Tab-separated table of C-alpha atoms in Angstrom:
chain	number	residue	atom	x	y	z
Y	1	ASP	CA	-210.445	-77.975	113.478
Y	2	ALA	CA	-207.527	-75.712	114.973
Y	3	LYS	CA	-204.587	-77.407	114.997
Y	4	THR	CA	-200.686	-76.985	116.073
Y	5	THR	CA	-197.911	-78.368	115.153
Y	6	GLN	CA	-194.382	-78.344	116.681
Y	7	PRO	CA	-191.067	-80.669	116.292
Y	8	PRO	CA	-191.298	-83.001	119.129
Y	9	SER	CA	-187.340	-81.866	120.329
Y	10	MET	CA	-184.808	-79.194	120.345
Y	11	ASP	CA	-181.319	-79.149	122.113
Y	12	CYS	CA	-179.751	-75.429	122.549
Y	13	ALA	CA	-176.716	-74.538	124.112
Y	14	GLU	CA	-177.019	-72.986	127.377
Y	15	GLY	CA	-176.963	-69.082	126.793
Y	16	ARG	CA	-177.313	-68.775	122.810
Y	17	ALA	CA	-180.924	-68.192	121.826
Y	18	ALA	CA	-183.766	-71.229	121.796
Y	19	ASN	CA	-185.915	-70.497	118.440
Y	20	LEU	CA	-189.084	-73.206	119.099
Y	21	PRO	CA	-191.113	-72.631	116.017
Y	22	CYS	CA	-195.061	-74.037	115.485
Y	23	ASN	CA	-197.485	-74.352	112.746
Y	24	HIS	CA	-201.175	-73.024	113.043
Y	25	SER	CA	-202.090	-72.499	109.702
Y	26	THR	CA	-205.846	-73.412	110.581
Y	27	ILE	CA	-205.820	-70.524	112.736
Y	28	SER	CA	-209.062	-67.862	112.717
Y	29	GLY	CA	-208.305	-64.469	111.856
Y	30	ASN	CA	-209.070	-63.092	115.339
Y	31	GLU	CA	-207.636	-66.016	117.324
Y	32	TYR	CA	-204.474	-65.464	119.395
Y	33	VAL	CA	-201.530	-68.137	119.595
Y	34	TYR	CA	-200.417	-68.966	123.023
Y	35	TRP	CA	-197.125	-70.269	124.488
Y	36	TYR	CA	-197.167	-72.556	127.182
Y	37	ARG	CA	-194.543	-73.975	128.966
Y	38	GLN	CA	-194.418	-77.499	131.225
Y	39	ILE	CA	-191.163	-78.387	133.282
Y	40	HIS	CA	-191.849	-82.353	134.657
Y	41	SER	CA	-194.640	-83.140	136.927
Y	42	GLN	CA	-195.618	-79.025	137.448
Y	43	GLY	CA	-198.939	-78.005	135.512
Y	44	PRO	CA	-198.386	-75.838	132.610
Y	45	GLN	CA	-196.800	-71.588	132.512
Y	46	TYR	CA	-197.507	-69.217	130.650
Y	47	ILE	CA	-194.822	-67.579	128.561
Y	48	ILE	CA	-196.476	-65.222	126.055
Y	49	HIS	CA	-199.401	-64.770	123.488
Y	50	GLY	CA	-199.365	-62.652	120.275
Y	51	LEU	CA	-202.379	-61.584	117.385
Y	52	LYS	CA	-200.374	-60.433	114.867
Y	53	ASN	CA	-197.594	-58.657	115.401
Y	54	ASN	CA	-194.306	-59.516	117.528
Y	55	GLU	CA	-194.208	-59.563	121.036
Y	56	THR	CA	-192.079	-59.299	123.779
Y	57	ASN	CA	-191.618	-59.578	127.394
Y	58	GLU	CA	-189.527	-60.818	130.314
Y	59	MET	CA	-189.466	-64.056	129.422
Y	60	ALA	CA	-188.918	-64.278	125.412
Y	61	SER	CA	-190.075	-63.219	122.518
Y	62	LEU	CA	-192.949	-64.013	119.621
Y	63	ILE	CA	-192.308	-63.346	116.038
Y	64	ILE	CA	-195.786	-64.531	114.117
Y	65	THR	CA	-195.778	-64.155	110.145
Y	66	GLU	CA	-197.475	-62.061	108.042
Y	67	ASP	CA	-200.038	-64.970	106.901
Y	68	ARG	CA	-200.023	-66.043	110.740
Y	69	LYS	CA	-199.671	-69.811	109.823
Y	70	SER	CA	-196.790	-69.823	111.731
Y	71	SER	CA	-194.817	-68.226	114.712
Y	72	THR	CA	-191.484	-68.796	116.768
Y	73	LEU	CA	-190.895	-68.384	120.093
Y	74	ILE	CA	-187.041	-67.205	121.052
Y	75	LEU	CA	-185.906	-67.184	124.746
Y	76	PRO	CA	-183.147	-64.952	124.056
Y	77	HIS	CA	-180.678	-66.764	126.331
Y	78	ALA	CA	-181.715	-70.175	127.417
Y	79	THR	CA	-180.038	-71.332	130.645
Y	80	LEU	CA	-180.975	-74.906	132.196
Y	81	ARG	CA	-183.766	-74.009	133.706
Y	82	ASP	CA	-185.192	-73.260	130.888
Y	83	THR	CA	-185.213	-76.884	129.981
Y	84	ALA	CA	-189.290	-78.193	129.502
Y	85	VAL	CA	-191.705	-79.355	126.848
Y	86	TYR	CA	-192.906	-75.764	125.158
Y	87	TYR	CA	-196.779	-75.965	123.700
Y	88	CYS	CA	-197.791	-73.576	121.363
Y	89	ILE	CA	-201.479	-73.007	121.777
Y	90	VAL	CA	-205.029	-71.765	119.902
Y	91	ARG	CA	-208.161	-71.776	120.690
Y	92	VAL	CA	-211.331	-73.409	118.185
Y	93	SER	CA	-212.981	-70.047	117.134
Y	94	GLY	CA	-216.370	-69.858	118.429
Y	95	THR	CA	-215.231	-71.967	121.723
Y	96	TYR	CA	-213.511	-72.272	124.504
Y	97	LYS	CA	-211.952	-74.881	123.819
Y	98	TYR	CA	-207.621	-74.437	124.047
Y	99	ILE	CA	-205.798	-76.873	121.855
Y	100	PHE	CA	-202.103	-78.175	122.613
Y	101	GLY	CA	-201.027	-80.517	120.540
Y	102	THR	CA	-197.573	-82.623	121.261
Y	103	GLY	CA	-195.866	-79.771	121.982
Y	104	THR	CA	-191.754	-79.766	121.888
Y	105	ARG	CA	-189.333	-80.826	124.092
Y	106	LEU	CA	-186.654	-79.158	124.620
Y	107	LYS	CA	-183.296	-79.791	126.562
Y	108	VAL	CA	-180.297	-76.859	127.217
Y	109	LEU	CA	-177.178	-78.772	127.431
Y	110	ALA	CA	-174.170	-77.204	129.587
D	1	ASP	CA	-199.078	-69.054	147.840
D	2	THR	CA	-202.231	-67.889	145.979
D	3	GLY	CA	-202.061	-69.668	143.053
D	4	VAL	CA	-204.066	-72.375	141.284
D	5	SER	CA	-204.522	-75.506	144.153
D	6	GLN	CA	-205.713	-78.756	143.495
D	7	ASP	CA	-206.404	-81.989	145.796
D	8	PRO	CA	-205.394	-84.964	145.850
D	9	ARG	CA	-201.709	-84.435	144.126
D	10	HIS	CA	-202.483	-88.222	143.495
D	11	LYS	CA	-204.727	-90.639	143.334
D	12	ILE	CA	-204.729	-94.695	143.001
D	13	THR	CA	-208.368	-96.555	142.478
D	14	LYS	CA	-209.318	-99.856	141.483
D	15	ARG	CA	-210.861	-99.909	138.071
D	16	GLY	CA	-215.252	-99.403	138.694
D	17	GLN	CA	-214.318	-97.449	141.743
D	18	ASN	CA	-215.485	-93.642	141.505
D	19	VAL	CA	-213.087	-90.941	142.341
D	20	THR	CA	-213.657	-87.210	142.892
D	21	PHE	CA	-211.029	-84.143	142.291
D	22	ARG	CA	-210.853	-80.822	143.574
D	23	CYS	CA	-209.755	-77.688	142.291
D	24	ASP	CA	-209.815	-74.117	144.284
D	25	PRO	CA	-209.040	-71.241	141.707
D	26	ILE	CA	-207.433	-68.641	142.013
D	27	SER	CA	-210.296	-66.374	143.967
D	28	GLU	CA	-211.412	-63.725	141.428
D	29	HIS	CA	-210.864	-65.573	138.589
D	30	ASN	CA	-214.388	-66.608	137.254
D	31	ARG	CA	-212.999	-68.623	134.271
D	32	LEU	CA	-212.342	-72.590	135.001
D	33	TYR	CA	-211.010	-75.798	132.786
D	34	TRP	CA	-210.216	-79.087	133.586
D	35	TYR	CA	-207.726	-80.974	130.957
D	36	ARG	CA	-206.613	-84.187	131.056
D	37	GLN	CA	-202.570	-85.463	129.703
D	38	THR	CA	-201.466	-88.701	129.440
D	39	LEU	CA	-198.107	-89.579	129.297
D	40	GLY	CA	-196.168	-87.670	126.586
D	41	GLN	CA	-198.993	-85.980	124.892
D	42	GLY	CA	-199.820	-82.264	125.624
D	43	PRO	CA	-202.884	-81.231	127.801
D	44	GLU	CA	-207.102	-81.736	126.437
D	45	PHE	CA	-209.527	-79.769	127.098
D	46	LEU	CA	-211.994	-81.542	129.273
D	47	THR	CA	-214.634	-78.622	130.448
D	48	TYR	CA	-214.995	-74.469	130.825
D	49	PHE	CA	-216.844	-73.381	133.182
D	50	GLN	CA	-217.596	-69.328	133.810
D	51	ASN	CA	-218.708	-68.908	137.032
D	52	GLU	CA	-220.904	-71.786	137.870
D	53	ALA	CA	-222.126	-72.094	134.729
D	54	GLN	CA	-220.760	-75.031	132.618
D	55	LEU	CA	-220.526	-73.632	129.205
D	56	GLU	CA	-218.349	-75.886	127.042
D	57	LYS	CA	-217.394	-79.679	127.597
D	58	SER	CA	-215.298	-82.063	125.282
D	59	ARG	CA	-216.715	-84.906	123.315
D	60	LEU	CA	-213.502	-86.601	125.485
D	61	LEU	CA	-216.161	-86.010	128.980
D	62	SER	CA	-218.162	-89.617	128.579
D	63	ASP	CA	-221.219	-89.634	130.710
D	64	ARG	CA	-218.861	-91.160	133.553
D	65	PHE	CA	-217.512	-87.856	134.141
D	66	SER	CA	-218.869	-84.984	135.816
D	67	ALA	CA	-218.126	-81.370	136.528
D	68	GLU	CA	-219.737	-78.534	138.960
D	69	ARG	CA	-218.694	-75.463	140.323
D	70	PRO	CA	-221.829	-75.155	142.571
D	71	LYS	CA	-221.043	-71.012	143.810
D	72	GLY	CA	-219.069	-70.439	141.161
D	73	SER	CA	-215.397	-70.943	143.084
D	74	PHE	CA	-214.112	-74.518	143.886
D	75	SER	CA	-215.148	-77.265	140.899
D	76	THR	CA	-214.909	-80.720	141.180
D	77	LEU	CA	-214.592	-83.597	138.835
D	78	GLU	CA	-215.960	-86.705	139.500
D	79	ILE	CA	-215.608	-90.110	137.654
D	80	GLN	CA	-217.889	-93.355	138.165
D	81	ARG	CA	-216.912	-96.760	137.445
D	82	THR	CA	-213.103	-95.666	136.184
D	83	GLU	CA	-211.486	-98.231	133.887
D	84	GLN	CA	-207.932	-98.390	133.514
D	85	GLY	CA	-208.107	-95.645	130.340
D	86	ASP	CA	-209.053	-92.995	132.937
D	87	SER	CA	-205.285	-93.415	134.173
D	88	ALA	CA	-203.694	-89.763	133.754
D	89	MET	CA	-202.887	-86.578	135.257
D	90	TYR	CA	-206.094	-84.109	135.180
D	91	LEU	CA	-205.569	-80.181	135.331
D	92	CYS	CA	-207.076	-77.203	136.375
D	93	ALA	CA	-206.396	-73.903	134.942
D	94	SER	CA	-208.051	-70.484	136.293
D	95	SER	CA	-208.127	-67.247	134.292
D	96	LEU	CA	-210.088	-64.081	134.608
D	97	ALA	CA	-213.067	-63.362	131.754
D	98	THR	CA	-211.407	-60.117	130.525
D	99	GLY	CA	-208.555	-59.452	128.449
D	100	VAL	CA	-206.359	-62.072	126.698
D	101	TYR	CA	-207.039	-65.445	128.252
D	102	GLU	CA	-204.282	-66.019	130.008
D	103	GLN	CA	-204.569	-69.591	132.341
D	104	TYR	CA	-202.680	-70.325	135.844
D	105	PHE	CA	-202.599	-74.015	135.879
D	106	GLY	CA	-202.636	-76.089	139.247
D	107	PRO	CA	-200.108	-78.997	139.620
D	108	GLY	CA	-202.526	-81.508	138.459
D	109	THR	CA	-203.642	-84.738	140.161
D	110	ARG	CA	-202.202	-87.967	138.726
D	111	LEU	CA	-205.111	-91.068	138.882
D	112	THR	CA	-203.956	-94.453	138.156
D	113	VAL	CA	-206.092	-96.693	137.723
D	114	THR	CA	-205.286	-100.581	138.652
């Protein structure tokens, strides 16, 4: 079954890049990888998604390995407001079921 | 604000009581999802609607749980005979049916069963 694995926590200095890894070795060939974040007591917020190529938007960059078994979310200049739990998500192929995993708790330090 | 809304935001109930939660998705979104999130865990998929049709249910959705989306707009999630293990945050999300399925989440309903 689809599964994602992330480190439980990371710290990052304010203004530095935060690199958040995710392992999704069971991902199917045509399924996207999605990243969301959740700030305490709020619903998750969409960040970025990708299939094979690296992606960038105003919030972050996503690097996906060539074999698609892992990816890294990059927040180029982390701020205190980026402190949150970050989830790497995949969909179970052939279903509408999305797997969140336990996420990485990122703490941005002043 | 035209985001996803959920009501109530908090619900405290006694074990054995029935509870119902409501979700109002973004108006043009015809896909709607329910998730459950317990402390320290990521959201777990419960069920999915496309318009009024419930197309997928998780095995987590026991026979005490039922969800509806009668006119393809708002949705309700009912839990009958609540148990302490039902205490969790219940999240609703919606998305467009076409394109990449970016989900917009509501603020959630926090259920506490005493």
